[in-house]
mmCIF file of the C-alpha atoms, coordinates in Angstrom:
data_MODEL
# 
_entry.id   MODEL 
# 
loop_
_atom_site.group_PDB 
_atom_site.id 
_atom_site.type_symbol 
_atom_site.label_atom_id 
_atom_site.label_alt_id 
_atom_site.label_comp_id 
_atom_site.label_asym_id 
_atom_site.label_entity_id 
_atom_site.label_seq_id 
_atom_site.pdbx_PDB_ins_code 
_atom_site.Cartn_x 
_atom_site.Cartn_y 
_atom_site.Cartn_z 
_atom_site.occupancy 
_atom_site.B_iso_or_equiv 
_atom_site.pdbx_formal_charge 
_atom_site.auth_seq_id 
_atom_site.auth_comp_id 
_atom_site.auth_asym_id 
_atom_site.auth_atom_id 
_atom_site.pdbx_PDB_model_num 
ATOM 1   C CA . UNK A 1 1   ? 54.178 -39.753 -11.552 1.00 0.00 ? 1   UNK A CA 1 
ATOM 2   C CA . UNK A 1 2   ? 58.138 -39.028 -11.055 1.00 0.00 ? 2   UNK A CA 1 
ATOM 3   C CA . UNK A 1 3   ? 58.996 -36.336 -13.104 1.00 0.00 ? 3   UNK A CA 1 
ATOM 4   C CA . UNK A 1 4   ? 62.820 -35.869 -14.250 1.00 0.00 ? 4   UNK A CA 1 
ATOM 5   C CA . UNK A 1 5   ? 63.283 -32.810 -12.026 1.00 0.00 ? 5   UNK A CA 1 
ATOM 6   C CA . UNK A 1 6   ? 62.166 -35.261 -8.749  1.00 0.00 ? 6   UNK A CA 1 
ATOM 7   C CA . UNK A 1 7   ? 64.541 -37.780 -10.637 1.00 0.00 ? 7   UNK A CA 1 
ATOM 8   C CA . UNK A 1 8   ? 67.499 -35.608 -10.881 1.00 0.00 ? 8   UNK A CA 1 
ATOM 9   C CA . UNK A 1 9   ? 67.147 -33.604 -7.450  1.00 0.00 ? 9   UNK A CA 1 
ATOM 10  C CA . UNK A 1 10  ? 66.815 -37.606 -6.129  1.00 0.00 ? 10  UNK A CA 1 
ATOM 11  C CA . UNK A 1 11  ? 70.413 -38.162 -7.724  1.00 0.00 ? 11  UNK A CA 1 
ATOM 12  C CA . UNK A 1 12  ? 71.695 -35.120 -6.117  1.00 0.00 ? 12  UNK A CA 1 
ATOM 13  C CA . UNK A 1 13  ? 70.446 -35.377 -2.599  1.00 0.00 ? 13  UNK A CA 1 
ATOM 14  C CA . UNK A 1 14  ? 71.277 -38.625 -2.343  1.00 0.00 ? 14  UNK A CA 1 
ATOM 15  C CA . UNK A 1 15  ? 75.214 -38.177 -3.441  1.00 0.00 ? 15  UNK A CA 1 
ATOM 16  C CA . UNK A 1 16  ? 74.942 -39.489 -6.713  1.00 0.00 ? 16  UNK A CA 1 
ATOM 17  C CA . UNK A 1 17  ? 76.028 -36.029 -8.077  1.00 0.00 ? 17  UNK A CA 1 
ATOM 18  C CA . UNK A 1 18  ? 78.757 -34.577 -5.755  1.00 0.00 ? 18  UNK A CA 1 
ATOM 19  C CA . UNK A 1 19  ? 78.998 -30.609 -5.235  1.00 0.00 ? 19  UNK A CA 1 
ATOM 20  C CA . UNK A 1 20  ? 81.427 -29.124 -7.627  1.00 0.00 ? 20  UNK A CA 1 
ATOM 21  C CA . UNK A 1 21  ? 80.495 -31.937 -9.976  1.00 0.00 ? 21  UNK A CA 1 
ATOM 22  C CA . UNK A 1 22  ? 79.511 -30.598 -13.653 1.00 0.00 ? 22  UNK A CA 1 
ATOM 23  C CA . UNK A 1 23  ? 75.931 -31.907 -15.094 1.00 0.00 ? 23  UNK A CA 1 
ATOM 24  C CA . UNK A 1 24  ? 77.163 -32.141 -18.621 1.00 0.00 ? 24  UNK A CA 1 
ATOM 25  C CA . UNK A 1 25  ? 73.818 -32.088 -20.694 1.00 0.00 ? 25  UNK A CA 1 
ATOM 26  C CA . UNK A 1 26  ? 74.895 -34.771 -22.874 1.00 0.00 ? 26  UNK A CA 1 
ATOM 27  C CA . UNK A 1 27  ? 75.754 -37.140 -20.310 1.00 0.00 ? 27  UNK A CA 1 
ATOM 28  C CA . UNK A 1 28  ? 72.941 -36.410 -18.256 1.00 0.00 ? 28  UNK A CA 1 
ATOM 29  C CA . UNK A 1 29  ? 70.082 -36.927 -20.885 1.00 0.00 ? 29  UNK A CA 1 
ATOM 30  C CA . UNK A 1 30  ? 71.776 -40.360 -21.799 1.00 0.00 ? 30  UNK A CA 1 
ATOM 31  C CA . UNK A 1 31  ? 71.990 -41.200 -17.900 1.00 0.00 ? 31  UNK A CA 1 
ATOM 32  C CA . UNK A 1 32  ? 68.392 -40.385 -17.585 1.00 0.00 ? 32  UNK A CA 1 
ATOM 33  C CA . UNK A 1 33  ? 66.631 -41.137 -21.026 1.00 0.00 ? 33  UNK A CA 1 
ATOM 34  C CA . UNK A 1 34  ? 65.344 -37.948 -21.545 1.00 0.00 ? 34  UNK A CA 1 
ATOM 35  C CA . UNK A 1 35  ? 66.217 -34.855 -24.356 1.00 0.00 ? 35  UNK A CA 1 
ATOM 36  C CA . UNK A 1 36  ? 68.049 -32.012 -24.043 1.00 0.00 ? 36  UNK A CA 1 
ATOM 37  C CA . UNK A 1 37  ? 65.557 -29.333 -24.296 1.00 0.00 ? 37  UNK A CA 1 
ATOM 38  C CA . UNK A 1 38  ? 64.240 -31.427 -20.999 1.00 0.00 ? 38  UNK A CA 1 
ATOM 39  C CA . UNK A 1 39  ? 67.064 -31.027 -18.811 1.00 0.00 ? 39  UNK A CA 1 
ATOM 40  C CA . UNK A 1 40  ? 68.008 -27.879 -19.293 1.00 0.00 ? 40  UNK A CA 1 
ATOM 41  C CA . UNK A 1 41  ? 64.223 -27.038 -18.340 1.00 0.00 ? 41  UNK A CA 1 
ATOM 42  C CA . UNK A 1 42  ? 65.034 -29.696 -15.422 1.00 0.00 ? 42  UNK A CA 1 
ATOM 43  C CA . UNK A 1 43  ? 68.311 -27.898 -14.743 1.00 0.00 ? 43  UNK A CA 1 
ATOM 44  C CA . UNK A 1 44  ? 67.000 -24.353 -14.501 1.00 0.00 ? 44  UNK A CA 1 
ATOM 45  C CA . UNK A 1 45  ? 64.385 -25.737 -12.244 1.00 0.00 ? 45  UNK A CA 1 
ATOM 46  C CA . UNK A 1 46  ? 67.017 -27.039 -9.924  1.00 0.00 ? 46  UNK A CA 1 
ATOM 47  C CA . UNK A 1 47  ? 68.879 -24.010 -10.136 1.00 0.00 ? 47  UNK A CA 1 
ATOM 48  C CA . UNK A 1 48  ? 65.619 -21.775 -8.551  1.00 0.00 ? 48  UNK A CA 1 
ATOM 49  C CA . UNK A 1 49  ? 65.912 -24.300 -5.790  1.00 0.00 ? 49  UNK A CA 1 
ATOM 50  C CA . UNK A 1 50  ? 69.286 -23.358 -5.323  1.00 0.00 ? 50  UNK A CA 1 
ATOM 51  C CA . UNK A 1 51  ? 70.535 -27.244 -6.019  1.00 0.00 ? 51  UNK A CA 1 
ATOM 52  C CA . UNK A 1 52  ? 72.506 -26.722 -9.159  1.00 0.00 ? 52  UNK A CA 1 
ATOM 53  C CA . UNK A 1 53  ? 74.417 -23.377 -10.350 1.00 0.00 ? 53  UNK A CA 1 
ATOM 54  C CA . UNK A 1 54  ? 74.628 -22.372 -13.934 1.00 0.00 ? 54  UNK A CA 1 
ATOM 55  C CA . UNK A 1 55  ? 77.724 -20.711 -15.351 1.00 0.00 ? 55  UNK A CA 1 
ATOM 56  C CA . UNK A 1 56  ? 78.323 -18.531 -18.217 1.00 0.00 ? 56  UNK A CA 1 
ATOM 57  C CA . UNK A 1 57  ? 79.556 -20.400 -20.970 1.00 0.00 ? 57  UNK A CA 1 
ATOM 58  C CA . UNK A 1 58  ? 80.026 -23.605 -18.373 1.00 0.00 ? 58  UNK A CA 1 
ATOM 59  C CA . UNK A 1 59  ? 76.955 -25.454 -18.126 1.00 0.00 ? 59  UNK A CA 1 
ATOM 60  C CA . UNK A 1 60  ? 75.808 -26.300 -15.039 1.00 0.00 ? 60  UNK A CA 1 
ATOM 61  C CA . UNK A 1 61  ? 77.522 -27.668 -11.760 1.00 0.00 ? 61  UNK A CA 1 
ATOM 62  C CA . UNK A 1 62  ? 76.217 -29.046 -8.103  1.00 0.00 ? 62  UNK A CA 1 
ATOM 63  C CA . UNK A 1 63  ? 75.867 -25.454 -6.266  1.00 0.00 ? 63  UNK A CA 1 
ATOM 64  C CA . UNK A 1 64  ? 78.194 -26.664 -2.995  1.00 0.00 ? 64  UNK A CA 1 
ATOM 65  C CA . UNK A 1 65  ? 76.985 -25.222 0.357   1.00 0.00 ? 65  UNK A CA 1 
ATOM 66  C CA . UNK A 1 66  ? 79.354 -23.873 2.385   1.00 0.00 ? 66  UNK A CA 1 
ATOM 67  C CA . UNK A 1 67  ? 79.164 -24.062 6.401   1.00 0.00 ? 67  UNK A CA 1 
ATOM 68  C CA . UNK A 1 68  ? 78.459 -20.097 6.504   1.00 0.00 ? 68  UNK A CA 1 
ATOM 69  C CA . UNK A 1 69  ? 75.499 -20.764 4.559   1.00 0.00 ? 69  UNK A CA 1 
ATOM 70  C CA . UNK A 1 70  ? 74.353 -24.147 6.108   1.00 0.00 ? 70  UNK A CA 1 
ATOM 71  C CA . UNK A 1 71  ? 73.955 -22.021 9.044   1.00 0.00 ? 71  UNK A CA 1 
ATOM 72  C CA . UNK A 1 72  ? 72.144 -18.857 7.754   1.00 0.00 ? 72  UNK A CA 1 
ATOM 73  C CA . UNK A 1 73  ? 69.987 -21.561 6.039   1.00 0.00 ? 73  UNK A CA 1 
ATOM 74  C CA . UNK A 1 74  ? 69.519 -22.989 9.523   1.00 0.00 ? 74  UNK A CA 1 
ATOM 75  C CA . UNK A 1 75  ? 68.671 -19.378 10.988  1.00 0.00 ? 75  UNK A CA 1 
ATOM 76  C CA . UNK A 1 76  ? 66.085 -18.911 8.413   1.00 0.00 ? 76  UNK A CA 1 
ATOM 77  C CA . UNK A 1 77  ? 64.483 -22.424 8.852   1.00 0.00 ? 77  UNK A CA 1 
ATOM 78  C CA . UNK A 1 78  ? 64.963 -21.445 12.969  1.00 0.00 ? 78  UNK A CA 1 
ATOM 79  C CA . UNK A 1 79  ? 61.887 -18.950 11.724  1.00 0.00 ? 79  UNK A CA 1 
ATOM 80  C CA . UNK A 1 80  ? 59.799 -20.472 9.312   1.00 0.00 ? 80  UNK A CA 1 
ATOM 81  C CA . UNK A 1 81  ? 59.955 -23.861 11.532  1.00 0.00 ? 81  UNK A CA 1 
ATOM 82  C CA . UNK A 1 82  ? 59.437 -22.355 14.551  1.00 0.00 ? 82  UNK A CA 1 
ATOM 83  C CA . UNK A 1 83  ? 55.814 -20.628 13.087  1.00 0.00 ? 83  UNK A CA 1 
ATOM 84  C CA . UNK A 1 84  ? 55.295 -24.486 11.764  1.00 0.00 ? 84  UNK A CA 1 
ATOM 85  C CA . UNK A 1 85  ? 55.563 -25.405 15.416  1.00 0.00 ? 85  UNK A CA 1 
ATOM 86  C CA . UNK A 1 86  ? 52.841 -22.617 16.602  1.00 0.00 ? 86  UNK A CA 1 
ATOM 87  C CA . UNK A 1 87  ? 50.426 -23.561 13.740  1.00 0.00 ? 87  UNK A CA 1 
ATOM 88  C CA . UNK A 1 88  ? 50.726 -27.773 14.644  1.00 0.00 ? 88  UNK A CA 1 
ATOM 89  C CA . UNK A 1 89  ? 49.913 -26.296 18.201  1.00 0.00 ? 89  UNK A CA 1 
ATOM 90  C CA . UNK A 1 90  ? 46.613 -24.711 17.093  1.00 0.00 ? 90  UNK A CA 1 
ATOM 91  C CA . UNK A 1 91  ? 45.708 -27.179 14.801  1.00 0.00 ? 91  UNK A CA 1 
ATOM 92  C CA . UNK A 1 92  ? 47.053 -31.185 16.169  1.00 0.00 ? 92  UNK A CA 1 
ATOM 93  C CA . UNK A 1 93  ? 44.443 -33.240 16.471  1.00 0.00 ? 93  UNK A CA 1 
ATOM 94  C CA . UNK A 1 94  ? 44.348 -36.532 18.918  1.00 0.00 ? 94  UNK A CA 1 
ATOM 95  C CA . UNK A 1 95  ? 44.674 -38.852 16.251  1.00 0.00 ? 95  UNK A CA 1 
ATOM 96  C CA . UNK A 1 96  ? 47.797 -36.625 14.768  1.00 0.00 ? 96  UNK A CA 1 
ATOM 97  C CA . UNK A 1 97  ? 49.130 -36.262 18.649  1.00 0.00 ? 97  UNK A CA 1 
ATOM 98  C CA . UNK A 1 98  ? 49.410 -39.841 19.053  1.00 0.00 ? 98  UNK A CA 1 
ATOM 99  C CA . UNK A 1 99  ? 51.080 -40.144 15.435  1.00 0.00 ? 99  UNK A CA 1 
ATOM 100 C CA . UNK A 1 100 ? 53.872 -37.310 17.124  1.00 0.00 ? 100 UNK A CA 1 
ATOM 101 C CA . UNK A 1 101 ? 54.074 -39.419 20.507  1.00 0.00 ? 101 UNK A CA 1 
ATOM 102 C CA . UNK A 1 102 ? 54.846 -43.009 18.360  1.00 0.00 ? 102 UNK A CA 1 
ATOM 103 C CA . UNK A 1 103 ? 57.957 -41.041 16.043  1.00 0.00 ? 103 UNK A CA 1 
ATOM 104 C CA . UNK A 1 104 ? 58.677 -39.999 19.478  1.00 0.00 ? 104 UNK A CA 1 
ATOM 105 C CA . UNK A 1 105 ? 59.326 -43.029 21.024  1.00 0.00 ? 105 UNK A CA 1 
ATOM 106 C CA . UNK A 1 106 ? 60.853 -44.517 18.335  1.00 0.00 ? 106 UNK A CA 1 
ATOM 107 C CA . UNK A 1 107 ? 63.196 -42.026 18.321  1.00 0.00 ? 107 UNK A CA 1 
ATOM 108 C CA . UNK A 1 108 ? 63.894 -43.236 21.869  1.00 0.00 ? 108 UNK A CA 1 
ATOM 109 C CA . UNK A 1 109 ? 64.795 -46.523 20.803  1.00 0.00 ? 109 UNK A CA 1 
ATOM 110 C CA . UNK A 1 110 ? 67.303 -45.553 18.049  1.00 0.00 ? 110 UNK A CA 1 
ATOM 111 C CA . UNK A 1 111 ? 69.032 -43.622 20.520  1.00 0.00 ? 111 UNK A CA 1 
ATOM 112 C CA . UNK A 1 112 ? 68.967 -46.587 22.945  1.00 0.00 ? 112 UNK A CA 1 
ATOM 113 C CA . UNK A 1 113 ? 70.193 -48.908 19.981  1.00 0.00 ? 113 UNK A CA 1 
ATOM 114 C CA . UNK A 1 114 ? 72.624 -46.503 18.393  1.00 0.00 ? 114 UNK A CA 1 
ATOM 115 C CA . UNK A 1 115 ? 71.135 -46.767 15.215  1.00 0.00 ? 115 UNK A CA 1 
ATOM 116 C CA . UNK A 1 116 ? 71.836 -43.341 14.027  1.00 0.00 ? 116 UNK A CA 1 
ATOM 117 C CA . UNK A 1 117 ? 70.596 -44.164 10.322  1.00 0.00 ? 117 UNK A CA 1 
ATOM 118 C CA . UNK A 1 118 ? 67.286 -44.941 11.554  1.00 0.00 ? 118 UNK A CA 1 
ATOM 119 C CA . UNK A 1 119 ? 67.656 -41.493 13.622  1.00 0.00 ? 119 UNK A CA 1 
ATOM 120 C CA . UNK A 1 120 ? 68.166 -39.631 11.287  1.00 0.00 ? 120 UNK A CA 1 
ATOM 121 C CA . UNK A 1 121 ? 65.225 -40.735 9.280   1.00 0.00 ? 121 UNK A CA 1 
ATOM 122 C CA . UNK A 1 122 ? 62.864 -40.367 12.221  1.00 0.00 ? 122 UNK A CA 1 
ATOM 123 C CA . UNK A 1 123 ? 64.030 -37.132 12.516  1.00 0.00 ? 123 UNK A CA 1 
ATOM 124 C CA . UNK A 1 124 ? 63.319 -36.043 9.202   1.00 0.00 ? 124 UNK A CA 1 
ATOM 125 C CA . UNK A 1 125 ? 59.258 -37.781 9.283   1.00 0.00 ? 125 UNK A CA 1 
ATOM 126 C CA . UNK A 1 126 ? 58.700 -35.838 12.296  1.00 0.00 ? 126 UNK A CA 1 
ATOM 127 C CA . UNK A 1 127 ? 59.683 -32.314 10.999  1.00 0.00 ? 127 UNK A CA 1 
ATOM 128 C CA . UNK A 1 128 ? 57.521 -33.516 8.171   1.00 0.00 ? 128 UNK A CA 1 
ATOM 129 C CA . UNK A 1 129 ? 55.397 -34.345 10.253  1.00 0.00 ? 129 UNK A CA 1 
ATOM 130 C CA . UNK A 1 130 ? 54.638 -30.921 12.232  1.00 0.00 ? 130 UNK A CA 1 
ATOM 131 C CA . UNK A 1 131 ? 54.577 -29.093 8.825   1.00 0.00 ? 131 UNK A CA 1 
ATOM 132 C CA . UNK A 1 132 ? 51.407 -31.480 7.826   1.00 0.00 ? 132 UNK A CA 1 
ATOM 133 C CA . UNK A 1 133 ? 49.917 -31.207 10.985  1.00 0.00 ? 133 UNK A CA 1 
ATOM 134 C CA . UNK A 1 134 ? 50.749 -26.842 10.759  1.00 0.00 ? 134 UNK A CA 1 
ATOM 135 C CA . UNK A 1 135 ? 48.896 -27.001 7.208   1.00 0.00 ? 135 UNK A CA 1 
ATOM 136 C CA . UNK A 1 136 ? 50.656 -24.003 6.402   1.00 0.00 ? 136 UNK A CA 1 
ATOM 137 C CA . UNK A 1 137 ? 51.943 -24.445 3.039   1.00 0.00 ? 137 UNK A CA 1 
ATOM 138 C CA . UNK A 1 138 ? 53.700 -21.404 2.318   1.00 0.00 ? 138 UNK A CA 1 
ATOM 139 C CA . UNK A 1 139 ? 56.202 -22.165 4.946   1.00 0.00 ? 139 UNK A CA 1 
ATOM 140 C CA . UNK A 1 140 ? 56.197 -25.583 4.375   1.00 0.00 ? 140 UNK A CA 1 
ATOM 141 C CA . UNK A 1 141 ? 57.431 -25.135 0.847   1.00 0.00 ? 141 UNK A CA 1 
ATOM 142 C CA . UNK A 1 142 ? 60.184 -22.782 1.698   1.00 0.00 ? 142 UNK A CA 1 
ATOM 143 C CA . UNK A 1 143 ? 61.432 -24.823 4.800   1.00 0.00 ? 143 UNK A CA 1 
ATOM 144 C CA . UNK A 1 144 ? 61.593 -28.019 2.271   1.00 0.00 ? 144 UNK A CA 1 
ATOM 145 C CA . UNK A 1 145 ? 63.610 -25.959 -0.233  1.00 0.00 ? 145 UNK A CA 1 
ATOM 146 C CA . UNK A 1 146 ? 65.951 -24.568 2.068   1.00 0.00 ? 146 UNK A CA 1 
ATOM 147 C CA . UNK A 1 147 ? 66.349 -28.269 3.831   1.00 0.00 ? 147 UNK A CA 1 
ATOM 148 C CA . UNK A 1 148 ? 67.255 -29.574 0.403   1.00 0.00 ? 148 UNK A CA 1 
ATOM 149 C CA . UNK A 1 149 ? 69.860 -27.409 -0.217  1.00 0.00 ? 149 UNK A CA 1 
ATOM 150 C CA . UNK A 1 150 ? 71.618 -28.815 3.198   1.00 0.00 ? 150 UNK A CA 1 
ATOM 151 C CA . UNK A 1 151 ? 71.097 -32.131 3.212   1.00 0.00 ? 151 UNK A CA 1 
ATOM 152 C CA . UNK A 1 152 ? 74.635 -33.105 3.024   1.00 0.00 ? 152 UNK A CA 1 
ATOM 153 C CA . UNK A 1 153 ? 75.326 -30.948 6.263   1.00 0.00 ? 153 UNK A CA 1 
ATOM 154 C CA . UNK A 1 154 ? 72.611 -32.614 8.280   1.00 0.00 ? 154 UNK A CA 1 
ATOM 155 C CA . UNK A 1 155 ? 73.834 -36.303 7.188   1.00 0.00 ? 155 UNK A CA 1 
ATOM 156 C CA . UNK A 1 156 ? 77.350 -35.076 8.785   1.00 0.00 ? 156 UNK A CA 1 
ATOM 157 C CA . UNK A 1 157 ? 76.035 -33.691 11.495  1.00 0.00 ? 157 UNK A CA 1 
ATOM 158 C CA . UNK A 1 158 ? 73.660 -36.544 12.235  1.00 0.00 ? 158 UNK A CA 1 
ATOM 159 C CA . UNK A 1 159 ? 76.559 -38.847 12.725  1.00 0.00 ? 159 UNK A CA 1 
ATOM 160 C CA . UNK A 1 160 ? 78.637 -36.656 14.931  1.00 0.00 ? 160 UNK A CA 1 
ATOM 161 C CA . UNK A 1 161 ? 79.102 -38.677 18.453  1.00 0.00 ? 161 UNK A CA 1 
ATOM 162 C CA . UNK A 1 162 ? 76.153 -37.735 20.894  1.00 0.00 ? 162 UNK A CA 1 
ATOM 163 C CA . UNK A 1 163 ? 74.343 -35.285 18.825  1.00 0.00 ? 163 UNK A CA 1 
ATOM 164 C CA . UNK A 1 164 ? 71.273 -37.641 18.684  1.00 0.00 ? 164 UNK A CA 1 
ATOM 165 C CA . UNK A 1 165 ? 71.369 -37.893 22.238  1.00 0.00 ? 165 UNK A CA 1 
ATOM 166 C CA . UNK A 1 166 ? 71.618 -34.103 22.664  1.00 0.00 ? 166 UNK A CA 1 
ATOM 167 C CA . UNK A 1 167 ? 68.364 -33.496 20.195  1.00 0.00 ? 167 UNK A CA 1 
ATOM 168 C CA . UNK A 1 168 ? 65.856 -35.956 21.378  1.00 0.00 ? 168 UNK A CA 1 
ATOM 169 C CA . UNK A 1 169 ? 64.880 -34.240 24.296  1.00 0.00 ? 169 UNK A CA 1 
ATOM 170 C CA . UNK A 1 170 ? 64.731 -31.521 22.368  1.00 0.00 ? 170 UNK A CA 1 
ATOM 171 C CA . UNK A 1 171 ? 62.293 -33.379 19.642  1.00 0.00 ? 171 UNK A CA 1 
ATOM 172 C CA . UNK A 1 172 ? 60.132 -34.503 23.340  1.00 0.00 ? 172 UNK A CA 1 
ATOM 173 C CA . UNK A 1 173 ? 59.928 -30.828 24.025  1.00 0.00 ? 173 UNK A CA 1 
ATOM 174 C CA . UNK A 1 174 ? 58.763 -29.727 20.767  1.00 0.00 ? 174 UNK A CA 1 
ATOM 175 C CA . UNK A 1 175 ? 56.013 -33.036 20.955  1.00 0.00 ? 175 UNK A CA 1 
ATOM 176 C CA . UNK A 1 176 ? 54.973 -32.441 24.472  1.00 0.00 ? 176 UNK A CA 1 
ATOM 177 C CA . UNK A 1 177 ? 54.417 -28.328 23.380  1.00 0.00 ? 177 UNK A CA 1 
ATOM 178 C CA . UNK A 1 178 ? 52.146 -29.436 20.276  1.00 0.00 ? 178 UNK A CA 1 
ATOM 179 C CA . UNK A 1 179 ? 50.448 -32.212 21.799  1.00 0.00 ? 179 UNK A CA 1 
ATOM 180 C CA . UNK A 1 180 ? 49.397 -29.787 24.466  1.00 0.00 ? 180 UNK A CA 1 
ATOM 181 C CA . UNK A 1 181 ? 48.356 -27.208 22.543  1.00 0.00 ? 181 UNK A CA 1 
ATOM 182 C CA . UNK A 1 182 ? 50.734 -24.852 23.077  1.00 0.00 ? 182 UNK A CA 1 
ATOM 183 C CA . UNK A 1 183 ? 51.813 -22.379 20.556  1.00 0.00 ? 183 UNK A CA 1 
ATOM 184 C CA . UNK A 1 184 ? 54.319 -20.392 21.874  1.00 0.00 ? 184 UNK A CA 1 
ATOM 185 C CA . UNK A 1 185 ? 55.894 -23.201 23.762  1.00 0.00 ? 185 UNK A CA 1 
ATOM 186 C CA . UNK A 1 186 ? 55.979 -24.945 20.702  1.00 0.00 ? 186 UNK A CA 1 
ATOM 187 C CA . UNK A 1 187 ? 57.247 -22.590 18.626  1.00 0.00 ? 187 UNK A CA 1 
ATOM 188 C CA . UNK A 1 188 ? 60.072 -21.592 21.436  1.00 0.00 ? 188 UNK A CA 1 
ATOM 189 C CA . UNK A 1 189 ? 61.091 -25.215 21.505  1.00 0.00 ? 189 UNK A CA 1 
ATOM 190 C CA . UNK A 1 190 ? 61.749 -25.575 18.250  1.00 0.00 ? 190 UNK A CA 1 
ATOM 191 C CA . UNK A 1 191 ? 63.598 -22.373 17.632  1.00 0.00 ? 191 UNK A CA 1 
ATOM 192 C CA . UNK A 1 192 ? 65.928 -23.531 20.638  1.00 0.00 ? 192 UNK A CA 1 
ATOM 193 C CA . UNK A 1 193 ? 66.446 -27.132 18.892  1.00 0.00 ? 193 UNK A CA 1 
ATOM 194 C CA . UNK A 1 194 ? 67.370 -25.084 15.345  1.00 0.00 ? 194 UNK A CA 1 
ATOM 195 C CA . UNK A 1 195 ? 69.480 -22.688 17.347  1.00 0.00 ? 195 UNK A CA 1 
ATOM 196 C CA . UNK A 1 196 ? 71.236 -25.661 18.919  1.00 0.00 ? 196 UNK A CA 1 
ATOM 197 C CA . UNK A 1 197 ? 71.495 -27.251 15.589  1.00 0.00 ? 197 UNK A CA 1 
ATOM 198 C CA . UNK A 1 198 ? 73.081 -23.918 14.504  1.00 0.00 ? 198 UNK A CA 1 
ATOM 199 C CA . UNK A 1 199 ? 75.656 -23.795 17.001  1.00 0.00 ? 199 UNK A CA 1 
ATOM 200 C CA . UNK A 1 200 ? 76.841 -27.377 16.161  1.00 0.00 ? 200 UNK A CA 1 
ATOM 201 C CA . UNK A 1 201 ? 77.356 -26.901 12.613  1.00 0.00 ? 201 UNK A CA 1 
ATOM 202 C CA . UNK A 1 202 ? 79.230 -23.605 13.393  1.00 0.00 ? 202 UNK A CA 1 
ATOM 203 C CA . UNK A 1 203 ? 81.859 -25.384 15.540  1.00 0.00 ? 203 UNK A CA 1 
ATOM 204 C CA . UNK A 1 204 ? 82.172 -28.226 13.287  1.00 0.00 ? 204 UNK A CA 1 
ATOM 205 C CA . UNK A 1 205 ? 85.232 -28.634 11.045  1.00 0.00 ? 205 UNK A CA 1 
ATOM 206 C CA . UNK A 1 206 ? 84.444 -27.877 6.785   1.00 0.00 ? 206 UNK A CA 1 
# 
C-alpha cells in the first residue's frame, strides 16, 4: 500500500515540487486528501531523508542540493556502492548474472539508439540491481537515501552530450567484475565509475 510519505517524496522526485518551493500544509493536505496532523508527520519524515527542510516559524520548503553537495553525496555513495559491488561479487548467482548481462545489453542499445531516457532508466535498475544481488541492506538503505536527495543532478547529468557513452563501459566493467566473481575488481570498478561521475558533476555549470 502507498503511503502519503511514498506519495509526497513521488511528487518531489519527480519535479512536481521544485527546490526552494514552500509545502504549505494547507495546500498540501487538500492536494493530497489527507489531514494535517498527517503531513506534518509526512513532512518530518521527508525532512530525516534530507528531501524537505523545515524552518523556524516558515513551514517547510524543498531542501535544494547544491553541486558541492551533489558531489560529497557522490563521494559517499563512491563507498557504500563500491562495498555493494564486493558483496554482488560474493553472492551473484547464474540466474542473477544473466539478469546483469540482459540490463547490460540493453544498455548497449540505448546508447546505439540515443535514447537517453531509456538510459537513464537502465541505469538506475542496474544499480538496483547490484544492491539486491549484494543483500546488504544497511548500505542499500543509505545509498537509496542519499540517491534521492540527487536525483535532479543525475537527470542533468544524464542528458549531458556523450556521458552515456562514457559510462557504459564503465557499467560492462562493473558486470563483467560481478559476474566473475570478483570482489575487489568489482568494487574498484565501481568506485572508478562514481569517481568519474564525480568529476563530471564538478565541472558542470550550477
Amino acid at each position: 500500500m502507498t503511503t502519503l510519505t511514498d506519495r509526497i517524496r513521488a511528487a518531489i522526485l519527480g519535479g512536481d515540487f521544485v527546490p526552494n518551493q514552500r509545502l504549505v500544509e494547507a495546500d498540501v493536505c487538500e492536494q493530497f486528501g489527507a489531514t494535517r496532523a498527517a503531513v506534518r508527520e509526512t513532512l518530518k519524515e521527508l525532512a530525516g531523508e534530507g528531501l524537505v527542510e523545515i524552518l523556524r516559524n516558515k513551514g517547510a520548503r524543498v531542501r535544494a542540493i547544491s553541486k558541492a553537495e551533489a558531489v560529497e553525496i557522490t563521494e559517499v555513495r563512491m563507498v557504500l556502492e563500491g562495498l555493494s559491488a564486493a558483496k554482488a561479487a560474493e553472492r551473484v548467482t547464474p540466474g542473477q548474472a544473466d539478469q546483469l548481462r540482459a540490463i547490460v545489453a540493453e544498455m548497449r542499445q540505448a546508447v546505439g539508439g540515443n535514447d537517453l531516457d531509456r538510459y537513464s532508466e537502465l541505469n538506475a535498475a542496474l544499480h538496483a540491481k547490484v544492491r539486491e544481488i549484494a543483500d546488504h541492506r544497511t548500505s542499500a538503505s543509505i545509498i537509496e537515501r542519499l540517491g534521492a536527495q540527487v536525483v535532479r543532478h543525475k537527470f542533468r547529468l544524464a542528458r549531458q552530450p556523450g556521458r552515456a557513452a562514457l559510462s557504459l563501459p564503465q557499467h560492462e566493467l562493473i558486470v563483467a567484475a560481478i559476474v566473475a566473481g570478483d570482489p575487489e575488481a568489482a568494487q574498484t570498478a565501481m568506485q572508478q565509475h562514481l569517481r568519474s561521475v564525480a568529476k563530471t558533476l564538478e565541472a558542470a555549470t550550477d
